[in-house]
CSV table of C-alpha atoms in Angstrom, one decimal:
chain,number,residue,atom,x,y,z
A,266,MET,CA,85.5,90.8,60.2
A,267,ILE,CA,88.9,89.0,60.2
A,268,SER,CA,91.6,90.3,62.5
A,269,GLN,CA,95.2,89.2,62.4
A,270,THR,CA,95.9,88.5,66.1
A,271,TYR,CA,99.5,88.1,67.2
A,272,ARG,CA,99.4,85.6,70.0
A,273,LEU,CA,102.1,84.4,72.4
A,274,PHE,CA,101.7,80.6,72.6
A,275,SER,CA,104.9,79.9,74.5
A,276,PRO,CA,107.8,82.0,75.9
A,277,ARG,CA,109.3,84.1,73.1
A,278,GLN,CA,107.1,82.4,70.5
A,279,ILE,CA,104.4,84.4,68.7
A,280,ARG,CA,102.1,83.3,66.0
A,281,VAL,CA,99.5,84.9,63.8
A,282,ASP,CA,95.9,83.7,64.3
A,283,GLN,CA,93.1,84.7,62.0
A,284,ILE,CA,90.2,85.7,64.3
A,285,ASP,CA,86.7,86.3,63.0
A,286,GLU,CA,85.6,89.3,65.1
A,287,LYS,CA,81.9,89.7,65.8
A,288,ILE,CA,80.7,93.3,65.7
A,289,GLY,CA,78.0,94.1,68.3
A,290,PRO,CA,75.6,97.0,68.2
A,291,ASP,CA,77.7,99.0,70.6
A,292,ASP,CA,81.1,98.1,69.1
A,293,ILE,CA,83.6,100.3,67.3
A,294,ILE,CA,86.4,99.1,65.0
A,295,VAL,CA,89.8,100.6,65.9
A,296,ARG,CA,93.2,100.1,64.2
A,297,PRO,CA,96.0,100.2,66.7
A,298,THR,CA,98.8,102.7,65.8
A,299,TYR,CA,101.1,102.7,68.9
A,300,LEU,CA,101.6,100.0,71.6
A,301,SER,CA,103.7,100.1,74.7
A,302,ILE,CA,105.4,97.2,76.4
A,303,CYS,CA,104.6,96.8,80.1
A,304,ALA,CA,106.6,94.8,82.6
A,305,ALA,CA,103.6,92.4,82.9
A,306,ASP,CA,103.8,91.8,79.1
A,307,GLN,CA,107.5,91.1,79.4
A,308,ARG,CA,107.0,88.6,82.2
A,309,TYR,CA,104.6,86.6,79.9
A,310,TYR,CA,106.9,86.9,76.9
A,311,MET,CA,109.9,85.7,78.8
A,312,GLY,CA,108.0,82.9,80.6
A,313,LYS,CA,108.6,84.4,84.0
A,314,ARG,CA,105.1,83.6,85.3
A,315,ASP,CA,104.2,80.4,87.0
A,316,LYS,CA,103.9,77.5,84.6
A,317,THR,CA,100.3,76.8,85.6
A,318,VAL,CA,99.4,80.5,84.9
A,319,LEU,CA,101.0,80.3,81.5
A,320,ALA,CA,99.2,77.1,80.7
A,321,LYS,CA,95.9,78.7,81.6
A,322,LYS,CA,96.3,82.0,79.9
A,323,LEU,CA,98.2,81.2,76.7
A,324,PRO,CA,97.8,81.5,73.7
A,325,MET,CA,97.1,85.2,74.2
A,326,ALA,CA,97.8,88.5,72.4
A,327,LEU,CA,99.9,90.7,74.6
A,328,ILE,CA,99.8,94.5,75.3
A,329,HIS,CA,97.3,96.5,77.2
A,330,GLU,CA,98.7,99.9,76.5
A,331,SER,CA,97.6,101.1,73.1
A,332,VAL,CA,96.1,104.0,71.1
A,333,GLY,CA,94.6,103.8,67.7
A,334,LYS,CA,92.4,105.3,65.0
A,335,VAL,CA,88.8,104.7,64.5
A,336,VAL,CA,88.2,102.6,61.3
A,337,TYR,CA,84.4,102.3,61.5
A,338,ASP,CA,81.6,103.4,63.9
A,339,PRO,CA,78.4,101.6,62.9
A,340,LYS,CA,76.4,104.3,64.6
A,341,GLY,CA,78.3,107.1,62.8
A,342,ILE,CA,79.0,109.0,65.9
A,343,ILE,CA,82.8,108.9,65.9
A,344,SER,CA,84.4,109.9,62.7
A,345,LYS,CA,86.8,107.7,60.8
A,346,GLY,CA,90.4,108.6,61.7
A,347,THR,CA,89.7,109.9,65.2
A,348,ASN,CA,92.5,109.2,67.7
A,349,VAL,CA,91.3,107.1,70.6
A,350,VAL,CA,92.9,105.5,73.6
A,351,MET,CA,91.6,102.0,74.3
A,352,ILE,CA,90.8,100.9,77.9
A,353,PRO,CA,91.9,97.3,78.7
A,354,ASN,CA,89.8,96.8,81.8
A,355,THR,CA,86.4,95.5,80.8
A,356,PRO,CA,83.7,95.4,83.5
A,357,ILE,CA,80.5,93.3,83.1
A,358,GLU,CA,78.7,94.8,86.1
A,359,THR,CA,78.7,98.0,88.1
A,360,ASP,CA,78.9,98.5,91.9
A,361,LYS,CA,78.0,101.6,93.9
A,362,VAL,CA,81.1,101.2,96.1
A,363,ILE,CA,83.8,99.2,94.3
A,364,LYS,CA,85.5,100.7,91.2
A,365,GLU,CA,85.4,98.8,88.0
A,366,ASN,CA,89.1,97.8,88.1
A,367,TYR,CA,88.7,96.1,91.5
A,368,LEU,CA,85.6,94.1,90.7
A,369,ARG,CA,86.5,90.4,90.6
A,370,SER,CA,84.2,89.9,87.6
A,371,SER,CA,86.0,92.4,85.4
A,372,TYR,CA,88.3,91.0,82.8
A,373,PHE,CA,91.5,92.6,81.5
A,374,LYS,CA,93.0,92.5,78.1
A,375,SER,CA,96.5,90.8,77.9
A,376,SER,CA,95.8,89.0,81.2
A,377,GLY,CA,93.9,85.9,80.1
A,378,TYR,CA,92.1,87.7,77.3
A,379,ASP,CA,93.6,89.0,74.0
A,380,GLY,CA,95.4,92.3,74.2
A,381,PHE,CA,95.9,94.9,71.5
A,382,MET,CA,98.5,93.2,69.3
A,383,ARG,CA,96.0,92.9,66.5
A,384,SER,CA,95.5,94.3,63.0
A,385,ILE,CA,92.1,95.6,64.1
A,386,VAL,CA,90.3,95.7,67.5
A,387,VAL,CA,86.5,95.4,67.9
A,388,ILE,CA,85.8,97.2,71.1
A,389,ASP,CA,82.8,98.5,73.0
A,390,ARG,CA,82.4,102.2,72.5
A,391,ASN,CA,82.4,102.7,76.3
A,392,ARG,CA,86.0,101.3,76.3
A,393,ILE,CA,87.5,104.1,74.1
A,394,ILE,CA,88.1,107.8,74.7
A,395,PRO,CA,88.9,110.2,71.9
A,396,TYR,CA,91.8,112.6,72.6
A,397,GLU,CA,93.3,115.7,70.9
A,398,ASN,CA,96.5,117.7,71.2
A,399,ILE,CA,98.6,114.8,72.4
A,400,GLU,CA,101.1,113.1,70.1
A,401,GLU,CA,100.3,109.4,69.5
A,402,ARG,CA,103.7,108.3,70.7
A,403,THR,CA,103.0,110.1,74.0
A,404,ALA,CA,99.3,109.2,74.2
A,405,VAL,CA,100.2,105.5,74.3
A,406,LEU,CA,101.5,106.1,77.8
A,407,LEU,CA,98.0,107.2,79.0
A,408,GLU,CA,97.3,103.7,80.4
A,409,LEU,CA,100.4,104.0,82.6
A,410,MET,CA,99.3,107.5,83.7
A,411,SER,CA,95.7,106.2,84.4
A,412,VAL,CA,97.2,103.7,86.9
A,413,ALA,CA,98.8,106.6,88.7
A,414,MET,CA,95.5,108.6,88.6
A,415,ASN,CA,93.7,105.6,90.2
A,416,ALA,CA,96.3,105.5,93.0
A,417,LEU,CA,96.1,109.2,93.6
A,418,GLU,CA,92.3,109.0,93.9
A,419,HIS,CA,92.8,106.3,96.6
A,420,PHE,CA,95.4,108.4,98.3
A,421,ASP,CA,93.3,111.6,98.3
A,422,LYS,CA,90.3,109.6,99.7
A,423,TYR,CA,92.0,107.8,102.5
A,424,SER,CA,95.1,109.7,103.6
A,425,HIS,CA,95.1,112.4,106.3
A,426,MET,CA,95.4,116.1,105.4
A,427,LYS,CA,99.1,116.6,106.3
A,428,LYS,CA,101.0,116.3,103.1
A,429,GLN,CA,104.2,118.3,103.5
A,430,THR,CA,106.5,115.6,102.1
A,431,ILE,CA,105.4,112.7,99.9
A,432,GLY,CA,108.0,110.0,99.0
A,433,VAL,CA,108.0,107.8,96.0
A,434,TRP,CA,110.2,104.7,96.1
A,435,GLY,CA,111.1,103.5,92.6
A,436,ASP,CA,112.9,105.2,89.7
A,437,GLY,CA,111.2,103.3,86.9
A,438,SER,CA,108.3,104.2,84.7
A,439,VAL,CA,105.6,103.8,87.4
A,440,GLY,CA,107.6,105.9,89.9
A,441,PHE,CA,108.2,108.5,87.2
A,442,VAL,CA,104.6,109.0,86.3
A,443,THR,CA,103.3,108.7,89.9
A,444,SER,CA,105.7,111.4,91.1
A,445,LEU,CA,105.0,113.6,88.1
A,446,VAL,CA,101.3,113.6,88.7
A,447,LEU,CA,101.8,114.1,92.5
A,448,LYS,CA,103.9,117.2,91.7
A,449,TYR,CA,101.1,118.8,89.8
A,450,VAL,CA,98.1,117.7,91.9
A,451,PHE,CA,99.8,118.6,95.2
A,452,PRO,CA,101.9,121.6,94.2
A,453,ASN,CA,102.6,122.7,97.8
A,454,ALA,CA,104.0,119.3,98.8
A,455,LYS,CA,107.7,118.3,98.6
A,456,ILE,CA,108.0,115.4,96.3
A,457,ALA,CA,111.0,113.1,97.1
A,458,VAL,CA,112.0,110.2,94.9
A,459,MET,CA,114.2,107.3,96.0
A,460,GLY,CA,116.0,105.1,93.5
A,461,THR,CA,118.9,102.9,92.8
A,462,THR,CA,120.8,104.8,90.0
A,463,HIS,CA,121.8,108.4,89.5
A,464,GLU,CA,121.2,108.0,85.7
A,465,LYS,CA,117.6,107.2,86.1
A,466,LEU,CA,117.0,109.7,88.9
A,467,ASN,CA,118.3,112.4,86.7
A,468,TYR,CA,115.1,112.1,84.6
A,469,PHE,CA,113.1,113.3,87.6
A,470,ARG,CA,113.9,116.9,87.1
A,471,PHE,CA,110.5,118.0,88.4
A,472,ALA,CA,111.0,116.4,91.8
A,473,ASP,CA,112.1,118.5,94.8
A,474,GLU,CA,114.5,115.8,96.0
A,475,THR,CA,116.0,112.6,94.8
A,476,HIS,CA,118.1,110.1,96.9
A,477,LEU,CA,119.8,106.9,96.3
A,478,ILE,CA,118.2,104.3,98.6
A,479,ASN,CA,121.5,103.7,100.4
A,480,GLU,CA,122.2,107.5,100.8
A,481,ILE,CA,118.9,108.7,102.4
A,482,PRO,CA,119.7,111.4,105.1
A,483,LYS,CA,119.2,110.2,108.6
A,484,ASP,CA,116.8,113.1,109.5
A,485,PHE,CA,114.7,112.4,106.4
A,486,SER,CA,111.0,111.6,106.8
A,487,VAL,CA,107.8,111.6,104.7
A,488,ASP,CA,104.2,112.0,105.6
A,489,HIS,CA,103.0,109.6,103.0
A,490,ALA,CA,104.7,107.3,100.4
A,491,PHE,CA,104.2,105.3,97.3
A,492,GLU,CA,105.9,102.0,96.6
A,493,CYS,CA,106.6,101.7,92.8
A,494,VAL,CA,109.3,99.1,92.9
A,495,GLY,CA,107.6,95.7,92.6
A,496,GLY,CA,109.3,92.4,92.0
A,497,GLN,CA,111.7,90.8,94.4
A,498,TYR,CA,112.7,94.1,95.9
A,499,SER,CA,109.2,95.4,96.8
A,500,GLY,CA,109.5,94.1,100.3
A,501,ASP,CA,112.8,96.0,100.8
A,502,ALA,CA,111.2,99.2,99.5
A,503,ILE,CA,108.1,98.8,101.8
A,504,ASN,CA,110.2,98.2,104.8
A,505,GLN,CA,112.4,101.2,104.1
A,506,ILE,CA,109.2,103.3,103.7
A,507,ILE,CA,108.0,102.0,107.1
A,508,ASP,CA,111.3,103.2,108.6
A,509,TYR,CA,111.0,106.7,107.2
A,510,ILE,CA,107.3,107.5,107.2
A,511,ASN,CA,105.7,109.6,110.0
A,512,PRO,CA,103.0,108.1,112.2
A,513,GLU,CA,99.5,107.6,110.7
A,514,GLY,CA,100.8,108.1,107.2
A,515,SER,CA,99.6,106.1,104.2
A,516,ILE,CA,101.6,103.8,102.0
A,517,GLY,CA,100.3,103.3,98.4
A,518,LEU,CA,101.4,100.0,97.0
A,519,MET,CA,101.8,100.0,93.2
A,520,GLY,CA,104.6,97.5,92.5
A,521,VAL,CA,103.6,93.9,91.5
A,522,SER,CA,105.5,91.0,92.9
A,523,GLU,CA,105.2,87.4,91.8
A,524,MET,CA,106.0,86.1,95.3
A,525,ASN,CA,104.9,87.0,98.8
A,526,VAL,CA,107.2,89.5,100.5
A,527,PRO,CA,107.9,89.9,104.2
A,528,ILE,CA,107.1,93.3,105.7
A,529,ASN,CA,107.5,94.8,109.2
A,530,THR,CA,103.9,94.6,110.5
A,531,ARG,CA,105.0,95.5,114.0
A,532,MET,CA,105.9,99.0,113.0
A,533,ILE,CA,102.8,99.3,110.8
A,534,LEU,CA,100.8,98.7,114.0
A,535,GLU,CA,103.0,101.0,116.2
A,536,LYS,CA,102.9,103.9,113.7
A,537,GLY,CA,99.2,103.4,112.8
A,538,LEU,CA,99.9,103.3,109.1
A,539,THR,CA,97.4,102.8,106.3
A,540,ILE,CA,98.3,100.5,103.5
A,541,LEU,CA,96.5,101.2,100.2
A,542,GLY,CA,96.5,98.6,97.4
A,543,ASN,CA,96.4,100.0,93.9
A,544,SER,CA,96.0,98.1,90.7
A,545,ARG,CA,95.0,99.0,87.1
A,546,SER,CA,92.5,101.7,86.3
A,547,GLY,CA,89.1,102.4,84.7
A,548,TYR,CA,87.3,104.8,82.4
A,549,GLU,CA,87.4,107.8,84.7
A,550,ASP,CA,91.1,107.4,85.3
A,551,PHE,CA,91.8,107.5,81.6
A,552,LYS,CA,89.6,110.6,81.3
A,553,SER,CA,91.4,112.3,84.1
A,554,SER,CA,94.8,111.4,82.5
A,555,ILE,CA,93.7,113.1,79.2
A,556,ASP,CA,92.4,116.2,81.0
A,557,PHE,CA,95.6,116.3,83.1
A,558,LEU,CA,97.9,116.4,80.0
A,559,ASN,CA,95.8,119.0,78.3
A,560,GLU,CA,95.8,121.2,81.4
A,561,HIS,CA,99.6,120.8,81.9
A,562,PRO,CA,101.3,120.9,78.4
A,563,ASP,CA,104.8,120.7,80.0
A,564,ALA,CA,103.8,117.4,81.6
A,565,LYS,CA,103.5,116.0,78.0
A,566,THR,CA,107.2,116.9,77.5
A,567,TYR,CA,108.2,115.3,80.8
A,568,LEU,CA,106.2,112.2,79.9
A,569,SER,CA,107.8,111.8,76.5
A,570,THR,CA,111.3,111.7,78.0
A,571,ILE,CA,110.7,108.1,79.4
A,572,ILE,CA,110.3,106.7,75.9
A,573,SER,CA,113.6,104.8,75.7
A,574,ASP,CA,113.0,103.3,72.2
A,575,GLU,CA,110.5,103.3,69.4
A,576,VAL,CA,110.4,100.2,67.3
A,577,VAL,CA,108.6,100.2,64.0
A,578,VAL,CA,106.8,96.9,63.6
A,579,LYS,CA,106.1,95.8,60.0
A,580,LYS,CA,106.4,92.1,60.4
A,581,LEU,CA,106.1,89.5,63.1
A,582,ASN,CA,109.8,89.3,63.9
A,583,ASP,CA,109.8,93.0,64.6
A,584,ILE,CA,107.7,92.2,67.7
A,585,ASN,CA,110.4,89.9,69.0
A,586,THR,CA,113.0,92.6,68.4
A,587,ALA,CA,111.0,95.1,70.4
A,588,PHE,CA,110.6,92.8,73.4
A,589,GLN,CA,114.3,92.0,73.2
A,590,ILE,CA,115.3,95.7,73.1
A,591,ASP,CA,113.0,96.4,76.0
A,592,LEU,CA,115.0,94.1,78.3
A,593,ASP,CA,117.9,96.6,78.2
A,594,ASN,CA,115.8,99.9,78.5
A,595,ASP,CA,115.5,101.9,81.6
A,596,PHE,CA,112.0,103.1,80.8
A,597,LYS,CA,109.4,102.5,78.1
A,598,THR,CA,109.7,100.7,74.7
A,599,ILE,CA,106.9,101.6,72.3
A,600,MET,CA,106.0,100.0,69.0
A,601,LYS,CA,104.8,102.0,66.0
A,602,TRP,CA,102.2,99.4,64.7
A,603,ASP,CA,102.6,99.4,60.9
A,604,ILE,CA,102.1,95.7,60.6
């Protein structure tokens, strides 16, 4: 089956490749309906990855956040038109200890392998999950939520039981979803969010406290914290967390940086802190995200507020428009995929 695949071949340059998709016995054909632009996609699009990385991974279809409708199930199990979320992480082995998203053998769509910017996607049936009672334009954020679910699983497993105050550094999309899930999963904990602008912090209406990073009270402290800043300022965020966290607390790292960042290891040792690395997600995290939204209907409303723009994509140039618009948005840019 021929798929029109929209591949980035150099910064800001996308072309249409005709790909003959092979359908295996366990595959399902899905037509993407909504896609969401991630910061990682934007770095590829703008050419802000190392040149050797770009040379190795391009050409490549971007986008790993997508929902769609089933076009055809060869086994006749899932009905045509069923709404599904597609899971970008693709494991080729299982491990009794290590989760699928941390196995070095797993591959990830839109990171060296074609993502979901395609007219149709042929995908293993174990890499989709049907969902109901969630609007498509909100469901496209399930991948983002699954990343938070993965981090919270780590947190629950490795952090100590004292959770009176949990801090989240970062007022972007990752910080929003992480603090939102924390508020529901740990209802007795105080959730405090640290950010850089009042305008963005105003979106965090569910949080118990919000503070500008340069106006944190002197007597403020947290039992645990999540770093959701990433980029060149992730080191600053981590070091500020180290200053305000109580002894033996855990720090969940979620922000991605393209360079090494210096952190205060002396105080990590003196306070006996635990550093938890978190990246991507797997099937169970997506399932937990769907269950979470169905159990907490008001969380769907909160989640929808971080959709800054919806761009209808009918032709190739509309994709470039969406990526350009995304540069000026505080939160998420989604694409209604009508191409």
